[in-house]
PDB file of C-alpha atoms and ligand atoms in Angstrom:
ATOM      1  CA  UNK A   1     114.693 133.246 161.428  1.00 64.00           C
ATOM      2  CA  UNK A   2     118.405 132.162 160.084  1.00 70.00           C
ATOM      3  CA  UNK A   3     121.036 133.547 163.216  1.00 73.00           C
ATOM      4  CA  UNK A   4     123.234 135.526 160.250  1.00 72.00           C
ATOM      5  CA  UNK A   5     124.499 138.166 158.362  1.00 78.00           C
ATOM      6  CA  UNK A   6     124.090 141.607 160.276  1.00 81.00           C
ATOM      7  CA  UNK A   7     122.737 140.481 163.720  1.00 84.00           C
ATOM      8  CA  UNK A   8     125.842 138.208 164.216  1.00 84.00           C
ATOM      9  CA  UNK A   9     128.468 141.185 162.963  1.00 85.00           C
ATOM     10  CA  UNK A  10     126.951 143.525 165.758  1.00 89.00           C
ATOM     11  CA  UNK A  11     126.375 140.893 168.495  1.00 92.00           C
ATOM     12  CA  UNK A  12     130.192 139.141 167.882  1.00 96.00           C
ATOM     13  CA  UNK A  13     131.731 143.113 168.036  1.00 95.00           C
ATOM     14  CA  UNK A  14     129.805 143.902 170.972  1.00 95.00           C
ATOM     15  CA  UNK A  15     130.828 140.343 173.081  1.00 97.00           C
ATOM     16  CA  UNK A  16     134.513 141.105 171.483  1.00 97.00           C
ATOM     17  CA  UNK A  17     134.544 144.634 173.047  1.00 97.00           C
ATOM     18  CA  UNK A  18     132.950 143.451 176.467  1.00 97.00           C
ATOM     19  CA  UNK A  19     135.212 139.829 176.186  1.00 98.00           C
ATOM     20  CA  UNK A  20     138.545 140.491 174.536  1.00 96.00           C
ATOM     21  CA  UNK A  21     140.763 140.863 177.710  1.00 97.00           C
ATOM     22  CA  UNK A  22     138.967 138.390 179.566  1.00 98.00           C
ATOM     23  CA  UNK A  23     140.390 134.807 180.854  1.00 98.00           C
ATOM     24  CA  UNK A  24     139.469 132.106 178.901  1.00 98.00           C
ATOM     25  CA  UNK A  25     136.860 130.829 181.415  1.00 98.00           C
ATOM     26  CA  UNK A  26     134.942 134.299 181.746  1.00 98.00           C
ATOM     27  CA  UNK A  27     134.651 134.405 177.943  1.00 98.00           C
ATOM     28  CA  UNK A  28     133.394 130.331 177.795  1.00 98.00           C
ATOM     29  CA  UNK A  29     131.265 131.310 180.446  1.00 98.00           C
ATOM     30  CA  UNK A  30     129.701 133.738 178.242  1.00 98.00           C
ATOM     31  CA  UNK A  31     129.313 131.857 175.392  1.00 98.00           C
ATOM     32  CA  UNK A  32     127.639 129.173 177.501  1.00 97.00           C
ATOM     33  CA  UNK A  33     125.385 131.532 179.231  1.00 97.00           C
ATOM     34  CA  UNK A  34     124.562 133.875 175.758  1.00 96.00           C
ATOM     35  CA  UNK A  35     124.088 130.465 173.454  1.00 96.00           C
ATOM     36  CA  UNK A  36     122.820 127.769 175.775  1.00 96.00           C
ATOM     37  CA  UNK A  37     122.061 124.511 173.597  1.00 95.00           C
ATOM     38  CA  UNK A  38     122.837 126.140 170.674  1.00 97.00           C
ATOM     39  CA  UNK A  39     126.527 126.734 171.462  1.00 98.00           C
ATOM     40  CA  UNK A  40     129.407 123.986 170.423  1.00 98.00           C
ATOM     41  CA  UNK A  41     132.874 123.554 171.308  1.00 98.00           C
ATOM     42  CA  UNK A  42     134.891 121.607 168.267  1.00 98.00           C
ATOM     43  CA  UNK A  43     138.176 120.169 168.971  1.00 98.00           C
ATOM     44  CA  UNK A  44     140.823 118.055 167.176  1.00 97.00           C
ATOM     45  CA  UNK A  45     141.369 116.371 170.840  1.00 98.00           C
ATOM     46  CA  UNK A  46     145.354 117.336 169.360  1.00 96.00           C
ATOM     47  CA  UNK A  47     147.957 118.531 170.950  1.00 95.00           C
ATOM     48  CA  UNK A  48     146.650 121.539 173.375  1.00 95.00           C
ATOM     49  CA  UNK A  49     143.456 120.446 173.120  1.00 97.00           C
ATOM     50  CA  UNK A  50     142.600 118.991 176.974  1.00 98.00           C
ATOM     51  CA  UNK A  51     143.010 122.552 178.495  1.00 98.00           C
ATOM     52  CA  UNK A  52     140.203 124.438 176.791  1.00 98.00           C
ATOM     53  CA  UNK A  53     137.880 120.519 177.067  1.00 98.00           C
ATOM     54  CA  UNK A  54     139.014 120.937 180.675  1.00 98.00           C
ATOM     55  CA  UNK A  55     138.040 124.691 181.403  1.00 98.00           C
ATOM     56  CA  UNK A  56     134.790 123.750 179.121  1.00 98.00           C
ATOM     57  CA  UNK A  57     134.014 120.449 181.802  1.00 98.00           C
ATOM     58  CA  UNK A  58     134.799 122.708 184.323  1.00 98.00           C
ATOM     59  CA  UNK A  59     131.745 125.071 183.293  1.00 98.00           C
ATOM     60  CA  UNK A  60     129.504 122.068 181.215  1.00 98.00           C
ATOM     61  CA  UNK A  61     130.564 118.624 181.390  1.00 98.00           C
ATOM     62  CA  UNK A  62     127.150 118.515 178.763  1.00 98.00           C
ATOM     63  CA  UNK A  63     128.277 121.003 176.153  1.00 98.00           C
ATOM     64  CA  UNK A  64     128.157 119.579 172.745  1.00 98.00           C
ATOM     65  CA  UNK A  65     131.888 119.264 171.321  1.00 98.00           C
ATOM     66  CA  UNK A  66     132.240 118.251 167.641  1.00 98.00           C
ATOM     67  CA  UNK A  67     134.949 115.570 167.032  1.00 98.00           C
ATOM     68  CA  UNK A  68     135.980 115.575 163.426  1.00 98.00           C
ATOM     69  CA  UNK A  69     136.906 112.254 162.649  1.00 98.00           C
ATOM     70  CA  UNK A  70     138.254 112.274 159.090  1.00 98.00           C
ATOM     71  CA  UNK A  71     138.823 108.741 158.581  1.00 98.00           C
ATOM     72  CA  UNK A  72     143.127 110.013 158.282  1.00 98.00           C
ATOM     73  CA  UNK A  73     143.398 110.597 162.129  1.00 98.00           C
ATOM     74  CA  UNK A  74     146.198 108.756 164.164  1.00 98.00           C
ATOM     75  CA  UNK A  75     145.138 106.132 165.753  1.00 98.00           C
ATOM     76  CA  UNK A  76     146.643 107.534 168.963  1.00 98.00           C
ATOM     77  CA  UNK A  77     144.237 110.833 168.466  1.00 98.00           C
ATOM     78  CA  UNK A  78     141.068 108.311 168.620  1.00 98.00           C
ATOM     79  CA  UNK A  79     142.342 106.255 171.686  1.00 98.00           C
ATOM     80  CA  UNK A  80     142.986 110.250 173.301  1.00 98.00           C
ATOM     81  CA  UNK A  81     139.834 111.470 172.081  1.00 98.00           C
ATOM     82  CA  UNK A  82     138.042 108.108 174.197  1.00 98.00           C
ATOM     83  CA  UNK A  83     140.034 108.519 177.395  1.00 98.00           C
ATOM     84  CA  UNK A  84     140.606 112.356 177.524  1.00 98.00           C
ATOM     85  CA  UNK A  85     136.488 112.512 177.289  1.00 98.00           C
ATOM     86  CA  UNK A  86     136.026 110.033 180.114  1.00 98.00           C
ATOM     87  CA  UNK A  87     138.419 111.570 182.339  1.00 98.00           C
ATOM     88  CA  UNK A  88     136.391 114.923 181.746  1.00 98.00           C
ATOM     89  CA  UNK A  89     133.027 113.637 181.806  1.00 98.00           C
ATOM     90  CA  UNK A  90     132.219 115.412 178.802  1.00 98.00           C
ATOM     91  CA  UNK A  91     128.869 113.671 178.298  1.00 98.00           C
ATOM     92  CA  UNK A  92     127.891 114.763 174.871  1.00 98.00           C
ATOM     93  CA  UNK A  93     131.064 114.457 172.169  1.00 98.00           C
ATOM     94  CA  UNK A  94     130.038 114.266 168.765  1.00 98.00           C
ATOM     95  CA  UNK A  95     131.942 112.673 166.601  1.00 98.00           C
ATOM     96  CA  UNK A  96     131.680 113.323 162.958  1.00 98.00           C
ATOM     97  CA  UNK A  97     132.668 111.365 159.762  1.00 98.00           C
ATOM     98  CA  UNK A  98     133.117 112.448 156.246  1.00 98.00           C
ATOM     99  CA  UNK A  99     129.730 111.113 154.051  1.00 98.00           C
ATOM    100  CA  UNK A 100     129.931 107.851 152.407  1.00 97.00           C
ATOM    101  CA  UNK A 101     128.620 108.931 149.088  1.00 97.00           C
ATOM    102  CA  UNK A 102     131.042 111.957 149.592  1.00 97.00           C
ATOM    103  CA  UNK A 103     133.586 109.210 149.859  1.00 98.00           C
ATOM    104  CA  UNK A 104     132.644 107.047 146.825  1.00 98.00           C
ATOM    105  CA  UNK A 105     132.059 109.359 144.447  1.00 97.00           C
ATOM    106  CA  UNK A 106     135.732 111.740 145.023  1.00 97.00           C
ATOM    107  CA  UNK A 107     137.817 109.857 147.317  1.00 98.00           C
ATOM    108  CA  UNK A 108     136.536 105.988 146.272  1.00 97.00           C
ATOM    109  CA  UNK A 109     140.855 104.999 146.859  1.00 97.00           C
ATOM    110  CA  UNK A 110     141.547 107.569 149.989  1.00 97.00           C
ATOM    111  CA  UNK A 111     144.280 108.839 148.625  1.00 97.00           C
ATOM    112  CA  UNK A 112     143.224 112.409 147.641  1.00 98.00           C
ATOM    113  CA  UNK A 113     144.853 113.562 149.842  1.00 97.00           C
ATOM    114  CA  UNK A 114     147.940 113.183 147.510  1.00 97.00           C
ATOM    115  CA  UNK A 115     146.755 115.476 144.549  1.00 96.00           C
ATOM    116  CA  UNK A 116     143.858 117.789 146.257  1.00 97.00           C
ATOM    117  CA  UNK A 117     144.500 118.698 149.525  1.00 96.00           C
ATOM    118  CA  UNK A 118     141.643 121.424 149.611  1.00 95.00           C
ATOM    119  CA  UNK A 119     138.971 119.404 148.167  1.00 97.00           C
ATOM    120  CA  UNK A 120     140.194 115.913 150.804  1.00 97.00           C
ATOM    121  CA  UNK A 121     139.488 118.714 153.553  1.00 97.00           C
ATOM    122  CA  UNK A 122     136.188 119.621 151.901  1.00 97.00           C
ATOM    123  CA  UNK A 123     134.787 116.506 152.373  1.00 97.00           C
ATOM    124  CA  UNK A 124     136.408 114.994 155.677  1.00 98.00           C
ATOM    125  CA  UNK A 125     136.320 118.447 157.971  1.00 97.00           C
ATOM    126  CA  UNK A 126     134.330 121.501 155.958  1.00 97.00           C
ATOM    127  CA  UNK A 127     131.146 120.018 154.899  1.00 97.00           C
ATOM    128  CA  UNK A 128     130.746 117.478 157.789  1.00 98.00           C
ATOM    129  CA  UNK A 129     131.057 120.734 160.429  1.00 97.00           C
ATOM    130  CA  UNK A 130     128.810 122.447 158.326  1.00 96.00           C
ATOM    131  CA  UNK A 131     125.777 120.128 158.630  1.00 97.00           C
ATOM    132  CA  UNK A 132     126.828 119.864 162.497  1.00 97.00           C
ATOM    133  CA  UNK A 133     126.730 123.812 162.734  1.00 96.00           C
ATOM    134  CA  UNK A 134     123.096 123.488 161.649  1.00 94.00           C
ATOM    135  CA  UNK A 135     121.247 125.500 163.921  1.00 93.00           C
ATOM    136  CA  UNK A 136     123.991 126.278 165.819  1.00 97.00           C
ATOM    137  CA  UNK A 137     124.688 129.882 167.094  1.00 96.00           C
ATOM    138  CA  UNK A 138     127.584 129.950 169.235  1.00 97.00           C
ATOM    139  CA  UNK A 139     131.182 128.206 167.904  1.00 98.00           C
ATOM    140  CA  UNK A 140     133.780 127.742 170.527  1.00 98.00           C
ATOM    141  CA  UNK A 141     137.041 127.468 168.988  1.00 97.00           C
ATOM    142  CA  UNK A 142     140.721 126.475 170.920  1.00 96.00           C
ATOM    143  CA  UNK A 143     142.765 128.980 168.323  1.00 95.00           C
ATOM    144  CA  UNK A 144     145.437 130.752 169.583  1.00 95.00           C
ATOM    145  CA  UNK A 145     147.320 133.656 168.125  1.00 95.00           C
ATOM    146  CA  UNK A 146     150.409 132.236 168.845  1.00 90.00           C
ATOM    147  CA  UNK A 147     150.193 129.655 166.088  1.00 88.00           C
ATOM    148  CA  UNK A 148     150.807 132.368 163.776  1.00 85.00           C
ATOM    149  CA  UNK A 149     150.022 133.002 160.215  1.00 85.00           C
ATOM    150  CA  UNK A 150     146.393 134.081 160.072  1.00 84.00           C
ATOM    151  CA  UNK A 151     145.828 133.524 163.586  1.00 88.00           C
ATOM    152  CA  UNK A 152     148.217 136.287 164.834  1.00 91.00           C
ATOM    153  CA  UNK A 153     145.033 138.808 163.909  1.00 92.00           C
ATOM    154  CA  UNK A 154     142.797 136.442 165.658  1.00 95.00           C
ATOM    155  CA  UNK A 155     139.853 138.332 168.141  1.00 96.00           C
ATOM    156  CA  UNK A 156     138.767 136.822 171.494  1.00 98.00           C
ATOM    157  CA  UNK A 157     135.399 136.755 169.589  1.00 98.00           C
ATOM    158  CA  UNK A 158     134.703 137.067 165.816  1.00 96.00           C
ATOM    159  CA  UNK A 159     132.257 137.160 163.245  1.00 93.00           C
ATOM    160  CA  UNK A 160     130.951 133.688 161.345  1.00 91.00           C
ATOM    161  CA  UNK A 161     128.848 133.246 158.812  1.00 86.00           C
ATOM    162  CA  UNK A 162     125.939 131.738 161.004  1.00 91.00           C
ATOM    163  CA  UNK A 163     127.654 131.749 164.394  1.00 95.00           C
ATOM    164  CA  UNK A 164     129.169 134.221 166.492  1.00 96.00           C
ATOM    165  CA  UNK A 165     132.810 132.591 166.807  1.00 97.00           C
ATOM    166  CA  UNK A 166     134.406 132.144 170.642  1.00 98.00           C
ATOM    167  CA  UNK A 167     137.943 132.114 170.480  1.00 98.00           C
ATOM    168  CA  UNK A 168     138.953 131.851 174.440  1.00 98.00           C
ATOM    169  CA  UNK A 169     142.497 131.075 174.489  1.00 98.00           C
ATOM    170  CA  UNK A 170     142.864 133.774 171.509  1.00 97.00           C
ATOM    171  CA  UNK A 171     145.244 135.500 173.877  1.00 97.00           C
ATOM    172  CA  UNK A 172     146.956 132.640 176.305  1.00 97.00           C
ATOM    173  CA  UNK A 173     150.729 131.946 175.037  1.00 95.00           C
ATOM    174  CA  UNK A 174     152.433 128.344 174.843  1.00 94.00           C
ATOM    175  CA  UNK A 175     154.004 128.474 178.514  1.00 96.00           C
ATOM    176  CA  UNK A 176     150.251 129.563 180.020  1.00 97.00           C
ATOM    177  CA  UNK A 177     149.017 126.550 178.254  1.00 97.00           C
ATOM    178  CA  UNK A 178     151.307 124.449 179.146  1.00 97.00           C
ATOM    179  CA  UNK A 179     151.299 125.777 182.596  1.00 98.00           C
ATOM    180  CA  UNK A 180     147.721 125.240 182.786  1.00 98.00           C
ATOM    181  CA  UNK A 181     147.817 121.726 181.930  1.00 98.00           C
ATOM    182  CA  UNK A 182     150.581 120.922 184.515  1.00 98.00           C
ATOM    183  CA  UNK A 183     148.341 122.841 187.175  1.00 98.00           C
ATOM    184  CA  UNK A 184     145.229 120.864 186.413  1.00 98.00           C
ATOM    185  CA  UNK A 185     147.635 117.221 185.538  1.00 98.00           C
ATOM    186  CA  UNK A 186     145.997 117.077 181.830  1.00 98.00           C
ATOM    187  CA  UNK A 187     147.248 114.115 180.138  1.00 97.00           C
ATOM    188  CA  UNK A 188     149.347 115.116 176.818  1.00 97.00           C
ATOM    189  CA  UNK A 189     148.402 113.740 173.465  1.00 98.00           C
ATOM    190  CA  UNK A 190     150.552 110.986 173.177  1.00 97.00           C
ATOM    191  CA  UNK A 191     151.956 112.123 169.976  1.00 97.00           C
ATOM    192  CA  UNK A 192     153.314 115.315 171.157  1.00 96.00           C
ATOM    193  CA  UNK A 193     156.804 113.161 172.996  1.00 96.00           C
ATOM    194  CA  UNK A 194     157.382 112.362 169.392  1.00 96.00           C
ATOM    195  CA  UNK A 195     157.624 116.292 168.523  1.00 94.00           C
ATOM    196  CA  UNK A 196     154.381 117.094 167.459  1.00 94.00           C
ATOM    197  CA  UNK A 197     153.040 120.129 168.678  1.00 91.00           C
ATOM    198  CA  UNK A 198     150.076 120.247 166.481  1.00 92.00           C
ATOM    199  CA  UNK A 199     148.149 117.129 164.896  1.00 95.00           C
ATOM    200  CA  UNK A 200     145.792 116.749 162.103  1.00 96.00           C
ATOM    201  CA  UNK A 201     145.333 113.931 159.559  1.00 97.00           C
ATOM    202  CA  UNK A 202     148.313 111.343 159.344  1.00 97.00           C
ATOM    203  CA  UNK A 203     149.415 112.208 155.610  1.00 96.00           C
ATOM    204  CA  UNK A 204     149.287 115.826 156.072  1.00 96.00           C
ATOM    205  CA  UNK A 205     151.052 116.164 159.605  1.00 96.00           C
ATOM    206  CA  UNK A 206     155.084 115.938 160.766  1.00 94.00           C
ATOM    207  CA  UNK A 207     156.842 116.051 163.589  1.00 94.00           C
ATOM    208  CA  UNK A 208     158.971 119.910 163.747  1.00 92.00           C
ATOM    209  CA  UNK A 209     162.059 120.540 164.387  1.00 89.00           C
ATOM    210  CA  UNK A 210     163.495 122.870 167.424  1.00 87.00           C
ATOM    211  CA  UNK A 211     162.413 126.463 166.892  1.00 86.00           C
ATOM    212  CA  UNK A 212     160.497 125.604 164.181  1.00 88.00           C
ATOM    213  CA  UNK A 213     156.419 127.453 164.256  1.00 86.00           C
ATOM    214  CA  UNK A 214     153.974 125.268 165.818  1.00 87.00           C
ATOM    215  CA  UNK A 215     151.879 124.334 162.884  1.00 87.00           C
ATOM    216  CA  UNK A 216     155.219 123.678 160.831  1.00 89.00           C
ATOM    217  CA  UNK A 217     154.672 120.249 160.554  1.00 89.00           C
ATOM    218  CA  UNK A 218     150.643 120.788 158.782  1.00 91.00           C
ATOM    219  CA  UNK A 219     150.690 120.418 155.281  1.00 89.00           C
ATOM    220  CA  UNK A 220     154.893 121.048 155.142  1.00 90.00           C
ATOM    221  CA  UNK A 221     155.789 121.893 151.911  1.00 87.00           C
ATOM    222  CA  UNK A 222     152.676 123.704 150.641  1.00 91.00           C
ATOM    223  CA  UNK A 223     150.929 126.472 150.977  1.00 89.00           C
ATOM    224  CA  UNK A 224     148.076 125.475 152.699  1.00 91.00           C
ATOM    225  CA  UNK A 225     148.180 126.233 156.506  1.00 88.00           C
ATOM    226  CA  UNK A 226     144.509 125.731 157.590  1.00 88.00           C
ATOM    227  CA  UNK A 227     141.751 123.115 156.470  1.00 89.00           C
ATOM    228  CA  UNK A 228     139.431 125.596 155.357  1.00 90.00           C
ATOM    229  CA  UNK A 229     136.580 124.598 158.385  1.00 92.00           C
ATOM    230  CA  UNK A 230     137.801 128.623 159.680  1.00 91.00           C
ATOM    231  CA  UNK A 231     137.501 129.870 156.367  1.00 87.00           C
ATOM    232  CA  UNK A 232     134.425 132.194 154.482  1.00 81.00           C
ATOM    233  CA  UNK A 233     132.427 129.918 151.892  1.00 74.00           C
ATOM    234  CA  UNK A 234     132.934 131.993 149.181  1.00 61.00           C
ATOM    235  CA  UNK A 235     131.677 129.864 146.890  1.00 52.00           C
ATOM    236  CA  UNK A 236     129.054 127.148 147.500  1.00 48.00           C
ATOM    237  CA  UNK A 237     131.082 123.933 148.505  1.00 47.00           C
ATOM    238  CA  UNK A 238     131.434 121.082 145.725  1.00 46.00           C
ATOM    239  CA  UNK A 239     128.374 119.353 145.315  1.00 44.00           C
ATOM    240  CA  UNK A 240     128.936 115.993 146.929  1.00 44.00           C
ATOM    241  CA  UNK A 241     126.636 113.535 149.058  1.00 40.00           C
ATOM    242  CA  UNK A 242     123.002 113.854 149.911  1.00 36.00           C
ATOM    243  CA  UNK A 243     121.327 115.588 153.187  1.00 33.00           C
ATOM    244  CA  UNK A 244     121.718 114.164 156.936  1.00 30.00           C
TER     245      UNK A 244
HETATM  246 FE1  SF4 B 301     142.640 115.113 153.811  1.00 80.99          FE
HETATM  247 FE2  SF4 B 301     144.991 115.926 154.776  1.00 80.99          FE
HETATM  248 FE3  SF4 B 301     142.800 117.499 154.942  1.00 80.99          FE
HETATM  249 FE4  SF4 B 301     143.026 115.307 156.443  1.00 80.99          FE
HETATM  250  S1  SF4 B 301     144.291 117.162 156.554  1.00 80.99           S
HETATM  251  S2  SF4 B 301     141.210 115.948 155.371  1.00 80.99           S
HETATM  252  S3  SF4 B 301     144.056 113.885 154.982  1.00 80.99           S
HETATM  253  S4  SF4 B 301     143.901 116.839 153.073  1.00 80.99           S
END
């Protein structure tokens, strides 16, 4: 039977009751322990990323974490997602890539980007994590409420559509992250020196400027502010590519 629906709205307000003052590693801990196997951590490998890899490593260096690799990254977020695994020992990073026919058929120049920022993210982050979610029951997540906009209302642990959704760090501000990561001697995506303090896709992220929100610098100058992988499927995505 399908993990959905009713039986993942009770069990993701029970664990958010029991969970939603808890320290990140109590609450991983828990989604480890609840989900076994069928629990995955995804992560950019951006900017804060290494503290919630390093509390997971901690637990599970063999929890599944789900790279999306969107064929846009920085080439400094592939060399970081390579040496921040290894330094882990995260054994099992996925890494997953937009479909070729997905490709060919609406993005044959990669440049859509430039006129279709929702339907670029469709086929480089939503419906690649979808088909990795497959089966999967338990989605660890490394928002924080202190990016703001939607995420100010985010729970410790929420609702998904087929997953109940872990959101450890829900509650942590900038200075415990960044504390953390000093305690424990994380190494710092390289791109956050050159003021970014959160990193997607190279044509859709900018450096910010001092005092400026931390996710500023996504998609500046539109109204988009999240790629749609956190989002309900209202709809049925666009019909693209074949089955994996
Ligand atoms: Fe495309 Fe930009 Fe979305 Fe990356 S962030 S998938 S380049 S629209």
């Amino acid at each position: 039977m399908p993990y959905e629906g009713a039986e993942v709205m009770s069990e993701a307000a029970e664990l958010n009751a029991r969970l939603r003052d808890a320290e990140p590693q109590a609450i991983l801990r828990a989604a480890i322990e609840r989900f076994g196997d069928k629990v995955a951590l995804v992560s950019s490998f951006g900017a804060e990323s290494a503290v919630l890899l390093h509390m997971a490593a901690q637990i599970d260096p063999n929890i599944t974490v789900l790279f999306l690799d969107t064929g846009m990254l920085f080439g400094q977020t592939l060399d970081y997602r390579k040496q921040l695994a290894a330094r882990l020992g995260l054994t099992d990073v996925r890494d997953l890539r937009p479909q070729f026919q997905d490709l060919a058929v609406h993005d044959p120049s990669a440049d859509l980007w430039k006129s279709d920022t929702n339907a670029c993210c469709n086929i480089r982050k939503v419906l690649p994590l979808d088909r990795a979610l497959a089966g999967i029951e338990g989605w660890i997540t490394g928002r924080k409420r202190f990016h703001g906009g939607d995420r100010l209302r985010l729970q410790v642990v929420e609702q998904g559509e087929h997953q109940v959704k872990f959101n450890p760090l829900a509650n942590w501000s900038k200075a415990q992250i960044e504390a953390y990561a000093a305690e424990h001697d994380l190494p710092a995506h390289p791109l956050v020196a050159f003021g970014y303090p959160s990193i997607g896709c190279w044509p859709c992220t900018q450096p910010v400027q001092d005092g400026e929100d931390v996710r500023a610098g996504r998609w500046a100058g539109s109204q988009k502010t999240e790629c749609g992988i956190h989002t309900p499927r209202a709809e049925p995505p666009i019909e693209v590519g074949g089955d994996i």
